[in-house]
Coordinates of C-alpha atoms and ligand atoms in Angstrom, one line a residue:
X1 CA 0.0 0.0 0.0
X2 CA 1.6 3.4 -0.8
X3 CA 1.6 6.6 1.8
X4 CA -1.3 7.9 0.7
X5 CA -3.7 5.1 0.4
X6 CA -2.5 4.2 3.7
X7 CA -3.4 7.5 4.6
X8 CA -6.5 7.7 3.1
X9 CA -7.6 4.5 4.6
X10 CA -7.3 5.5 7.6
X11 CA -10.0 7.9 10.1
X12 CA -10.1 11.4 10.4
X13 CA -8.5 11.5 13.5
X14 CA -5.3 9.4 12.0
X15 CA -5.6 11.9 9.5
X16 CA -5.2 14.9 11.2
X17 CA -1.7 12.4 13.5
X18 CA -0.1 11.4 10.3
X19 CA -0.7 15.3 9.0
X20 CA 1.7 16.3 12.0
X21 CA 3.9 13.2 11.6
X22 CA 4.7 14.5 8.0
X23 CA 5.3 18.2 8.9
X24 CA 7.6 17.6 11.7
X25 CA 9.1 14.5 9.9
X26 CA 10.2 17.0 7.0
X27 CA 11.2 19.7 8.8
X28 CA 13.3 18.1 11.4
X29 CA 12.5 20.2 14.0
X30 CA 8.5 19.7 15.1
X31 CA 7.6 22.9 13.9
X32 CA 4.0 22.7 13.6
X33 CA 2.5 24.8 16.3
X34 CA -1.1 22.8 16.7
X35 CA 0.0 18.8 17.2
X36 CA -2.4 16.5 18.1
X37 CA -1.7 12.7 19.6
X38 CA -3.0 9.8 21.3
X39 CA -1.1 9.5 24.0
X40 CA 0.2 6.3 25.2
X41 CA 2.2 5.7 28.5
X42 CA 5.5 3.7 28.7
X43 CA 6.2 1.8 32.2
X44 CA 10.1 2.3 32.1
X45 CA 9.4 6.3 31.8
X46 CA 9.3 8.1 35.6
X47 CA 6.0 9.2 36.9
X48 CA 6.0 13.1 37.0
X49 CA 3.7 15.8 37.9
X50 CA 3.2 19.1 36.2
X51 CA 4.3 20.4 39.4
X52 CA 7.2 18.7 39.3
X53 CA 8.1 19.5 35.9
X54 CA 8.0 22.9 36.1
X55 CA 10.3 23.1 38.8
X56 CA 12.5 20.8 36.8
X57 CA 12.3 23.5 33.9
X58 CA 12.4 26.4 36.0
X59 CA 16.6 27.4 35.4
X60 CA 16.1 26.9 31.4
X61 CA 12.6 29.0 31.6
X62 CA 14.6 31.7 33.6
X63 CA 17.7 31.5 31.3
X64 CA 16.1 32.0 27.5
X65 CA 19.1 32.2 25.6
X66 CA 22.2 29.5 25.3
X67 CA 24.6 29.0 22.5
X68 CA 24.4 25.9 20.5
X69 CA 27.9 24.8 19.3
X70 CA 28.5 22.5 16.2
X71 CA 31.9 21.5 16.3
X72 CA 33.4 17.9 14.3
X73 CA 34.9 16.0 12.0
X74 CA 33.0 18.3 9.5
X75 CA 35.0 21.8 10.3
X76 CA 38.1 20.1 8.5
X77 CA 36.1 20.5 5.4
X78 CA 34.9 23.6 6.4
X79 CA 31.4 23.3 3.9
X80 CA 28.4 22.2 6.4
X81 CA 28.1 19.5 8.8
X82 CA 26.4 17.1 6.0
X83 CA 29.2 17.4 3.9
X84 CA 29.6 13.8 4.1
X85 CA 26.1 13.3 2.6
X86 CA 26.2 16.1 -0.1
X87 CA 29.6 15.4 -1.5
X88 CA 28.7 11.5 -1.4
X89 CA 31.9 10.6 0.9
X90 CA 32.1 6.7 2.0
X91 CA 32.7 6.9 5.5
X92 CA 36.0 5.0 5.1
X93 CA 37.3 7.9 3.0
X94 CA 35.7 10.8 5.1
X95 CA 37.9 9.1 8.0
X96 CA 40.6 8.5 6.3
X97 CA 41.4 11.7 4.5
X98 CA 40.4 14.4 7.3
X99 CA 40.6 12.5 11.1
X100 CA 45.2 12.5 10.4
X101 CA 44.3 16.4 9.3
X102 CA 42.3 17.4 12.5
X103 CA 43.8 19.4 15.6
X104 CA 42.1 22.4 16.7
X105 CA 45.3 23.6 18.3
X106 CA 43.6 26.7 19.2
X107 CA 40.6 25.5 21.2
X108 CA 40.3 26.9 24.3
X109 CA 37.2 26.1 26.5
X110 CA 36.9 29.1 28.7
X111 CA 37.3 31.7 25.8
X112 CA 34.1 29.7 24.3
X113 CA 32.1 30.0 27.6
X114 CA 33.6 33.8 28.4
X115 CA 31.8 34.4 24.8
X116 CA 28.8 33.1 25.5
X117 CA 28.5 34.1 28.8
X118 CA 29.6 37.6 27.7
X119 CA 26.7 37.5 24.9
X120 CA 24.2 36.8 27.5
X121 CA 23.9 32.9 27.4
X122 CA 22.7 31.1 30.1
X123 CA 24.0 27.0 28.8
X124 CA 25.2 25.7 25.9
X125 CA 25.1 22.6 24.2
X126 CA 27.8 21.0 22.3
X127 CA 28.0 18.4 20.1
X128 CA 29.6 15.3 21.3
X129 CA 28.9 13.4 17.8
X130 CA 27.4 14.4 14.9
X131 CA 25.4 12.5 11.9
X132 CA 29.3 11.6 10.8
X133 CA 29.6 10.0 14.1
X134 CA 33.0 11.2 15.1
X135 CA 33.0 11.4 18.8
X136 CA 34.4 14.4 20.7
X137 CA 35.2 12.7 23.7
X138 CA 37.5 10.2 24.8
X139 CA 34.8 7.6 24.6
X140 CA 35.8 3.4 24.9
X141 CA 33.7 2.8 22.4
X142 CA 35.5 3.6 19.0
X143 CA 38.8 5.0 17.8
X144 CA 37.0 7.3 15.6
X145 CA 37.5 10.0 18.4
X146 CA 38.7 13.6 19.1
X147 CA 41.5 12.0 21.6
X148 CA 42.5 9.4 19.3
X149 CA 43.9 12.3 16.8
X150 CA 46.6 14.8 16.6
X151 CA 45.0 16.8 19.0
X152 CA 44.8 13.6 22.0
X153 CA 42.4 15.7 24.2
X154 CA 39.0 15.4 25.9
X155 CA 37.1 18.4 24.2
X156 CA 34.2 17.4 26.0
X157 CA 35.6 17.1 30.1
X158 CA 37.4 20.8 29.2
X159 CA 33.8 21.9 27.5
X160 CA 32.0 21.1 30.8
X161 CA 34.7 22.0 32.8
X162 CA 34.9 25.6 31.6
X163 CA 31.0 25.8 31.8
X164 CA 30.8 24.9 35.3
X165 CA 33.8 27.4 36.4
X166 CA 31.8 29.9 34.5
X167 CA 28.5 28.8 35.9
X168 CA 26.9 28.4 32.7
X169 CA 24.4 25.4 32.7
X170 CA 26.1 22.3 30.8
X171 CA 24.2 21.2 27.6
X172 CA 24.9 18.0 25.1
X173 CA 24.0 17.4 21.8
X174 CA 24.2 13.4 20.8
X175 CA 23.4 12.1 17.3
X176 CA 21.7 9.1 17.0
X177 CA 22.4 8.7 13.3
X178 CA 25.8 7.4 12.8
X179 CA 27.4 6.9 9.4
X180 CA 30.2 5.7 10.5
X181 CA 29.2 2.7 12.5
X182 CA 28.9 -0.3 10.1
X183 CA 26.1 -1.8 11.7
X184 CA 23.9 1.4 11.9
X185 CA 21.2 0.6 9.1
X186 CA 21.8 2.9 5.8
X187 CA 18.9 4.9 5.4
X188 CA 17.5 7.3 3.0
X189 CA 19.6 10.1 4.1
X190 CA 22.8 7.9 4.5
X191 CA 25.8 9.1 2.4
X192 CA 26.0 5.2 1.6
X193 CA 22.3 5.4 -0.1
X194 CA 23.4 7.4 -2.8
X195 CA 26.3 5.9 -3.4
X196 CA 24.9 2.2 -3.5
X197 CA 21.6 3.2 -4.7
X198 CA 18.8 2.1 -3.1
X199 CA 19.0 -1.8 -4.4
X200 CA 22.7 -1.6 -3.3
X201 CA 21.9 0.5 0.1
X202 CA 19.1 -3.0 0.5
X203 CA 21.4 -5.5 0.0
X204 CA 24.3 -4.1 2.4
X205 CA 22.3 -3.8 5.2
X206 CA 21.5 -7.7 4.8
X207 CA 24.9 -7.8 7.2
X208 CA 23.7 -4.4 9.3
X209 CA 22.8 -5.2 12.6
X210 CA 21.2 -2.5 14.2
X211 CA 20.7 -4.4 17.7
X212 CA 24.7 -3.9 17.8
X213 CA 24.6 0.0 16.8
X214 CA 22.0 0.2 19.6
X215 CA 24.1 -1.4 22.5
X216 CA 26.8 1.0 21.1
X217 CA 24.6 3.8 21.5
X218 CA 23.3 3.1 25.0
X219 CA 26.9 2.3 26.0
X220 CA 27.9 6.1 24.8
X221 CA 25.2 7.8 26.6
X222 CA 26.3 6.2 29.4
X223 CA 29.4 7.3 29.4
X224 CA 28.2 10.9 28.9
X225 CA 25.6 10.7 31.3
X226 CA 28.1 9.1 34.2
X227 CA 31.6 10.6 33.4
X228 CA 30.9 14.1 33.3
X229 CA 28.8 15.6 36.4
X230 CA 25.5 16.7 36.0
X231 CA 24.3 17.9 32.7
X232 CA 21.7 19.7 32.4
X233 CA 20.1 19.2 28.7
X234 CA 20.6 16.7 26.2
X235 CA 19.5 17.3 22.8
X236 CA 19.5 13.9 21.0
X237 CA 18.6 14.0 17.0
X238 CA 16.7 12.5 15.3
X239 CA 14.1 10.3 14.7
X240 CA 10.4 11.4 14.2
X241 CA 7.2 8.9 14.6
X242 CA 6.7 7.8 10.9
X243 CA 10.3 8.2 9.8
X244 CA 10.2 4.2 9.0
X245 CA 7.3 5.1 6.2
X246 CA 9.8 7.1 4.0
X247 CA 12.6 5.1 4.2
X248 CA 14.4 6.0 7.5
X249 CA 15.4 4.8 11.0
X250 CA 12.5 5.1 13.1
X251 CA 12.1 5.2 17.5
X252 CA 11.6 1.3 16.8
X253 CA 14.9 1.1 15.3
X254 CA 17.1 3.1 18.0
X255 CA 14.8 1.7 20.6
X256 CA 13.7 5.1 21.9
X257 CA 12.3 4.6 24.8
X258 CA 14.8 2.3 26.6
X259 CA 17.3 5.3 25.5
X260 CA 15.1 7.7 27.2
X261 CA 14.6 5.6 30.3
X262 CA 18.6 5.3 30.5
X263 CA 19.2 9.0 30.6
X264 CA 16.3 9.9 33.1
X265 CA 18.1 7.0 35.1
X266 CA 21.4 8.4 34.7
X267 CA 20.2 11.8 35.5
X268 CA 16.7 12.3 36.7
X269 CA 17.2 16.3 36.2
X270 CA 18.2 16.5 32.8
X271 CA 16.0 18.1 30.1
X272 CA 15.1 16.3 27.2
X273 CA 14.6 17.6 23.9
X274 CA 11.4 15.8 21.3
X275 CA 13.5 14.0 18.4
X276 CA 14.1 10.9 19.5
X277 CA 10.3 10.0 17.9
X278 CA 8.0 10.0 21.4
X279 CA 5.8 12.8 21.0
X280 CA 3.1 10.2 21.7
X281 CA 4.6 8.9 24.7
X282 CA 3.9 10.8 28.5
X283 CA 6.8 12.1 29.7
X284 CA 8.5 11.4 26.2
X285 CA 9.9 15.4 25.8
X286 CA 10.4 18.0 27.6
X287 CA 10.4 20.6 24.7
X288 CA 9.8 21.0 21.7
X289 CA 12.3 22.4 19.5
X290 CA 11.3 24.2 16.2
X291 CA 14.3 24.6 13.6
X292 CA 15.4 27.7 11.8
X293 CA 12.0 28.7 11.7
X294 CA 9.7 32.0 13.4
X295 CA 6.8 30.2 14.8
X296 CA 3.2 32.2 14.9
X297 CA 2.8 31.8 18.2
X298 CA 3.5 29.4 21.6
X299 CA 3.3 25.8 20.0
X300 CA 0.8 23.5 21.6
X301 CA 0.2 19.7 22.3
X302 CA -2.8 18.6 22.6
X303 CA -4.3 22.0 23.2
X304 CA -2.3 23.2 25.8
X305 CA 0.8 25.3 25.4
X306 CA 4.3 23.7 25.6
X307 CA 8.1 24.7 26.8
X308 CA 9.6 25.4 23.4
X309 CA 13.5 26.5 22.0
X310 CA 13.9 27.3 18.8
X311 CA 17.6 26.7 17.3
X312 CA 19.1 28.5 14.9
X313 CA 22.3 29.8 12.6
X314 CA 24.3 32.5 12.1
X315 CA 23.9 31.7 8.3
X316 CA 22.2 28.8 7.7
X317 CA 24.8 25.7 7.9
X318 CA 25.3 24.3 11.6
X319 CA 29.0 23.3 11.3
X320 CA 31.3 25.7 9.9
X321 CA 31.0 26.7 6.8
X322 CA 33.8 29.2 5.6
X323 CA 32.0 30.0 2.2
X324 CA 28.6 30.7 3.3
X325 CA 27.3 34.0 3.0
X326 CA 23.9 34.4 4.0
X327 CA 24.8 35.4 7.7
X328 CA 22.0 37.1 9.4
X329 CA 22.2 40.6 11.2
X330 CA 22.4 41.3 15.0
X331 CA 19.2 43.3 14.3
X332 CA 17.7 40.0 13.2
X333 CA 19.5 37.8 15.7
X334 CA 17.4 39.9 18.2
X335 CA 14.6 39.9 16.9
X336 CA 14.5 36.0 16.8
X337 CA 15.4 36.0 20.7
X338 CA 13.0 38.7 21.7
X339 CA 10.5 37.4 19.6
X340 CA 10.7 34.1 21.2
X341 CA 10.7 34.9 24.8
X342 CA 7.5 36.9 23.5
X343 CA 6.0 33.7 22.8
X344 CA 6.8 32.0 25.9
X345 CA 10.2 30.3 23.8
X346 CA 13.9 30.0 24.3
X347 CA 16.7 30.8 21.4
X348 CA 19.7 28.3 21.2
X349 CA 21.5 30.3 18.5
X350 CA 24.5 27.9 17.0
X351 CA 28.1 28.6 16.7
X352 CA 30.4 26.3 14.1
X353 CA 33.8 26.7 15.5
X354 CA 36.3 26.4 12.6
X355 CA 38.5 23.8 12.2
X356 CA 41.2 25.4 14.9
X357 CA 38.7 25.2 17.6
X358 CA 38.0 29.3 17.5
X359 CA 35.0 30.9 16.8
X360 CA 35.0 32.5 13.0
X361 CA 34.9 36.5 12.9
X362 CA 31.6 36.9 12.1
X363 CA 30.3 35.0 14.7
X364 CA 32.5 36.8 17.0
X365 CA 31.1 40.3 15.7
X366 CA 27.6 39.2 15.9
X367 CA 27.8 37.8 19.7
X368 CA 29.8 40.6 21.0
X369 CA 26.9 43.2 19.2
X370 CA 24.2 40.5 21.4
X371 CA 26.4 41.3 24.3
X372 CA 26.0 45.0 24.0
X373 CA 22.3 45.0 23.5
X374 CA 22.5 41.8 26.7
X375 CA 24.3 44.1 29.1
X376 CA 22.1 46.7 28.8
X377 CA 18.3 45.0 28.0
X378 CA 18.9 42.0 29.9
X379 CA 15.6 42.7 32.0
X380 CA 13.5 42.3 29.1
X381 CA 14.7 38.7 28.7
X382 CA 15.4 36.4 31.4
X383 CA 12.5 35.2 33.9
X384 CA 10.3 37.0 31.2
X385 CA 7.6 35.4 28.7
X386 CA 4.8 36.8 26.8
X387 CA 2.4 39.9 28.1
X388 CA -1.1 39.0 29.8
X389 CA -3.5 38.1 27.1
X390 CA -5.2 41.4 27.1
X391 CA -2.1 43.5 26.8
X392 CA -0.8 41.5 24.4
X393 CA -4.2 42.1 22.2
X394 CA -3.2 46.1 22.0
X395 CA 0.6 45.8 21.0
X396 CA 1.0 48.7 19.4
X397 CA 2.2 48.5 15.6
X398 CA 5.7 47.8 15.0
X399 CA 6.9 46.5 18.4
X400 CA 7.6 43.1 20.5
X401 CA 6.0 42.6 24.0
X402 CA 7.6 40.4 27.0
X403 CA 6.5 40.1 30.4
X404 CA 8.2 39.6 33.8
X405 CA 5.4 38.0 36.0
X406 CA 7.5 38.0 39.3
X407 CA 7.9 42.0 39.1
X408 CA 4.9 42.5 37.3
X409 CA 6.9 44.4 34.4
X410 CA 6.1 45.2 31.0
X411 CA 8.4 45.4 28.4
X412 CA 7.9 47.0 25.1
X413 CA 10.6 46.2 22.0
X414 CA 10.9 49.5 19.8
X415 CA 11.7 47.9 16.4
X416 CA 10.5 50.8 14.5
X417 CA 11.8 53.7 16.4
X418 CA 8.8 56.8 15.7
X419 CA 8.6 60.2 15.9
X420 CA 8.4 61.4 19.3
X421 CA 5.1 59.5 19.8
X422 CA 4.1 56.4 20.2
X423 CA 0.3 55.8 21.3
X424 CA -0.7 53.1 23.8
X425 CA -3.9 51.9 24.4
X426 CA -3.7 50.7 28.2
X427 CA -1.6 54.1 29.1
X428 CA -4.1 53.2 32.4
X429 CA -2.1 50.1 33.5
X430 CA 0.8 51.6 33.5
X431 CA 2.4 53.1 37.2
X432 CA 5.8 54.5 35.9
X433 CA 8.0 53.9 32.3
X434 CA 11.2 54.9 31.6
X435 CA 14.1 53.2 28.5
X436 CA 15.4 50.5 29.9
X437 CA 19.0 51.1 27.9
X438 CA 19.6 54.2 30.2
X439 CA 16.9 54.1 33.1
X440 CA 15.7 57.6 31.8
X441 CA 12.3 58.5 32.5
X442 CA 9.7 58.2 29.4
X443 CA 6.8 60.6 30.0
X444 CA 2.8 59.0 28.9
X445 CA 1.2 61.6 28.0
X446 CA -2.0 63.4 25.7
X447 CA -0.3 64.1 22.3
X448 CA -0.4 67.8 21.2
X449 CA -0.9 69.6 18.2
X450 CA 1.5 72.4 17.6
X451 CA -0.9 75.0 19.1
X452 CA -1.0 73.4 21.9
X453 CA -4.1 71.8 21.9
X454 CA -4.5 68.2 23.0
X455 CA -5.1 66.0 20.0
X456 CA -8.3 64.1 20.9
X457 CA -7.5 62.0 17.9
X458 CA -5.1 59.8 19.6
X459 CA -4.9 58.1 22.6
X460 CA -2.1 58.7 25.8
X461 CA 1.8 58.0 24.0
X462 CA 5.0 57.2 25.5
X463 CA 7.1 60.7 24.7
X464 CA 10.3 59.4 23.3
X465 CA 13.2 61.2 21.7
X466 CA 13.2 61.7 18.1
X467 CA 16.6 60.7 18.2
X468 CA 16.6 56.5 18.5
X469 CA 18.3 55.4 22.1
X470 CA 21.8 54.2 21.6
X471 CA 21.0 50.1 21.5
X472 CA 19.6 48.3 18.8
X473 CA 16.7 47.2 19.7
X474 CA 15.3 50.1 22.4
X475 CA 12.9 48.7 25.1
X476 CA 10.9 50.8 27.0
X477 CA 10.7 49.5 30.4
X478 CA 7.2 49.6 31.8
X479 CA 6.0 49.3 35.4
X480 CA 2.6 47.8 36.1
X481 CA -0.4 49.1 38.2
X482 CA -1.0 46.1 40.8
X483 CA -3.8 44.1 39.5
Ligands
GLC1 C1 19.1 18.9 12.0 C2 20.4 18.5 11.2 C3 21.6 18.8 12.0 C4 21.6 19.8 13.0 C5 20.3 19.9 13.8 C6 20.2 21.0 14.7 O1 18.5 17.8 12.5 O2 20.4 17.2 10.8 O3 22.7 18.9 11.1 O4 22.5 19.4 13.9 O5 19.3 19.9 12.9 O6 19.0 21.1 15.3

């Protein structure tokens, strides 16, 4: 039976599952805001109430924004992390060629975490081993590892290291897709497949065992989940529910929820991201995690809003990629994090370190202009989320509302400085404003015509300067009547 027959065939309520299935199976990252499951319940998973998780997410609601780092095999080659897959590399050439050319002789841990921190990043998460499955610590699993090259180090124990000195929450990335391992079961996105071809990519995974890969797996995760102290987010990728339909690994296939139990075991507190295919399973995510995309608003499950992060690039490519030249702007690089924490979201906005273990000069330039606009805006960000409903309803044209509920604070984005004026509808709620950038009072007022008059055309403004504040983004800073 094809796809679509099967699809057809089945209800309207499958229908509307497999709909959901398909968007986040294609994007990668579960962007659709409205999903919709039955929800099933898996007896290895812990037992948790809602009370319970929120005071398990409470640090990474606070925190908003952490730094995503890419780093691998893959910065050798210095064109995306997928290079392996575009280029058509057999994974015994790929390790050949580049693992005797690797040493980032200039990494150095703390000057990552001094950047982030110094951006205004709260954790990070690193990749300990990408799709190409080179591992980036010095696991007992497989020589195809960071310590095992010219460089002979432990990137990982000095990444977590540096974070916990720093006091910057400790993140990891772990790919579940390996191309490397020759048991791991050559999919449709497997450099291998298009090399073979699909009758070829059939016949060679006669001798694939993907019982092996998964012992492999489980006995890596262990490793990062006991070796290294607590971490405190693990973002594995990827599988999606229905993955098996078009031809790739699905949660049956990396045994999902045994992999999930393991790490809750390992460490009850972690936070777990939603790709390893168990959106219908309780307790099966902790957030969802919508890819290089805006969402429209605070995605829901079920109906009810979730805990969400949206990852993102500089320029488009996760690893570094030295010829790509679609970088995005501070401006916009701000606009995606306040825009998120408007929505209730977090950013995790990815750096690929090049192939010396430094951060490239654009990145550089665009975290240090976050910094700026961090050091003096921070308030607007962390422990905030989006406005009351009915305040959010009048945000006036041209600007971003978030929302401190602890201090009852409002805080208005200017992304369009005006001219002197800028009417507000609930000029009522407000006790006292001034720009957040320089603490300076910003009057509310009756707008005037030039006679003199009051303007009974417009409604009470915030009187700004006509010239814009000296920050990027400006925020006026509002303080809230008691309800
Ligand atoms: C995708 C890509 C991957 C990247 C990830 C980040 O799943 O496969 O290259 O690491 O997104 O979210």
């Amino acid at each position: 039976m094809t796809r679509k027959t099967t699809i057809w065939a089945a209800g309207a309520k499958t229908l509307l599952m497999a709909v959901a299935v398909f968007t986040a199976a294609v994007s990668g990252g579960g962007t659709d805001a409205e999903e919709r499951y039955e929800l099933r319940e898996d007896p290895r998973l812990p037992k948790e109430t809602k009370a319970q998780k929120d005071a398990r997410m409470a640090w990474w609601a606070e925190a908003r924004f952490g730094m995503f780092i890419h780093f691998g095999l893959y910065a050798t080659l210095g064109r995306h992390e997928w290079v392996q897959k575009y280029e058509r590399i057999r994974p015994e050439d790929y390790e050949s060629r580049y693992k005797p050319r690797f040493n980032p002789d200039r990494f150095n841990a703390r000057d990552w975490v001094a950047k982030a921190k110094a951006a205004g990043m709260r954790y990070m998460v690193l990749t300990t081993k990408h799709h190409e499955g080179f591992c980036m610590w010095d696991t007992k699993t497989t020589d195809f590892k960071i310590s095992d090259t010219a460089f002979h180090r432990d990137l990982v124990r000095e990444y977590v290291d540096a974070c916990r000195e720093a006091g910057i929450r400790v993140g990891f990335y772990y790919s579940i897709i390996d191309w490397h391992h020759p048991d791991f079961r050559i999919d449709t996105i497997h450099p291998l497949h298009d090399i073979l071809g699909k009758q070829g990519a059939a016949e060679a995974n006669r001798t694939r065992d993907m019982g092996k890969y998964r012992a492999y797996m489980q006995r890596q995760v262990t490793e990062l989940l006991t070796d290294y102290g607590q971490i405190d987010i693990i973002f594995f990728d990827f599988t999606h529910p229905g993955y098996h339909e078009i031809g790739k690994n699905g949660r049956e296939d990396y045994h999902s929820e045994e992999l999930l139990a393991l790490t809750r075991r390992l460490q009850p507190q972690i936070i777990v991201n939603d790709r390893l295919g168990l959106r219908d399973i309780v307790g099966g995510w902790d957030i969802k995690t919508p890819e290089q995309v805006i969402v429209p608003k605070c995605p829901t499950f079920n109906g009810e809003e979730v805990y969400w992060e949206t990852c993102q690039t500089f320029s488009g490519s996760w690893g570094y990629h030295r010829d790509q030249d679609t970088w995005k702007s501070p401006r916009q690089l701000l606009f995606i994090l306040i825009d998120s924490v408007s929505k209730k979201g977090n950013l995790l906005l990815n750096v690929g370190p090049t192939a010396r273990g430094e951060f490239d000069y654009r990145a550089v330039a665009r975290l240090k202009a976050m910094g700026e606009w961090m050091d003096a805006n921070s308030r607007s960000i962390y422990g905030c989320t989006a406005a009351p409903e009915d305040l959010r309803a009048q945000t006036p044209d041209g600007t971003k509302m978030t929302y401190n509920p602890k201090t009852n604070t409002l805080y208005l984005h200017i992304l369009e400085w005006p001219i002197k004026v800028l009417p507000i509808t609930f000029a009522d709620r407000v006790a006292y404003a001034q720009l957040l950038n320089d603490g300076s009072e910003v009057l509310i007022q009756q707008p005037r015509h030039v006679s003199g008059a009051i303007r009974k055309d417009m409604p009470a403004s915030l009187m700004l300067p006509v010239r814009k504040p000296h920050t990027e983004i400006p925020v006026v800073e509002m303080f809230l009547k008691p309800n």
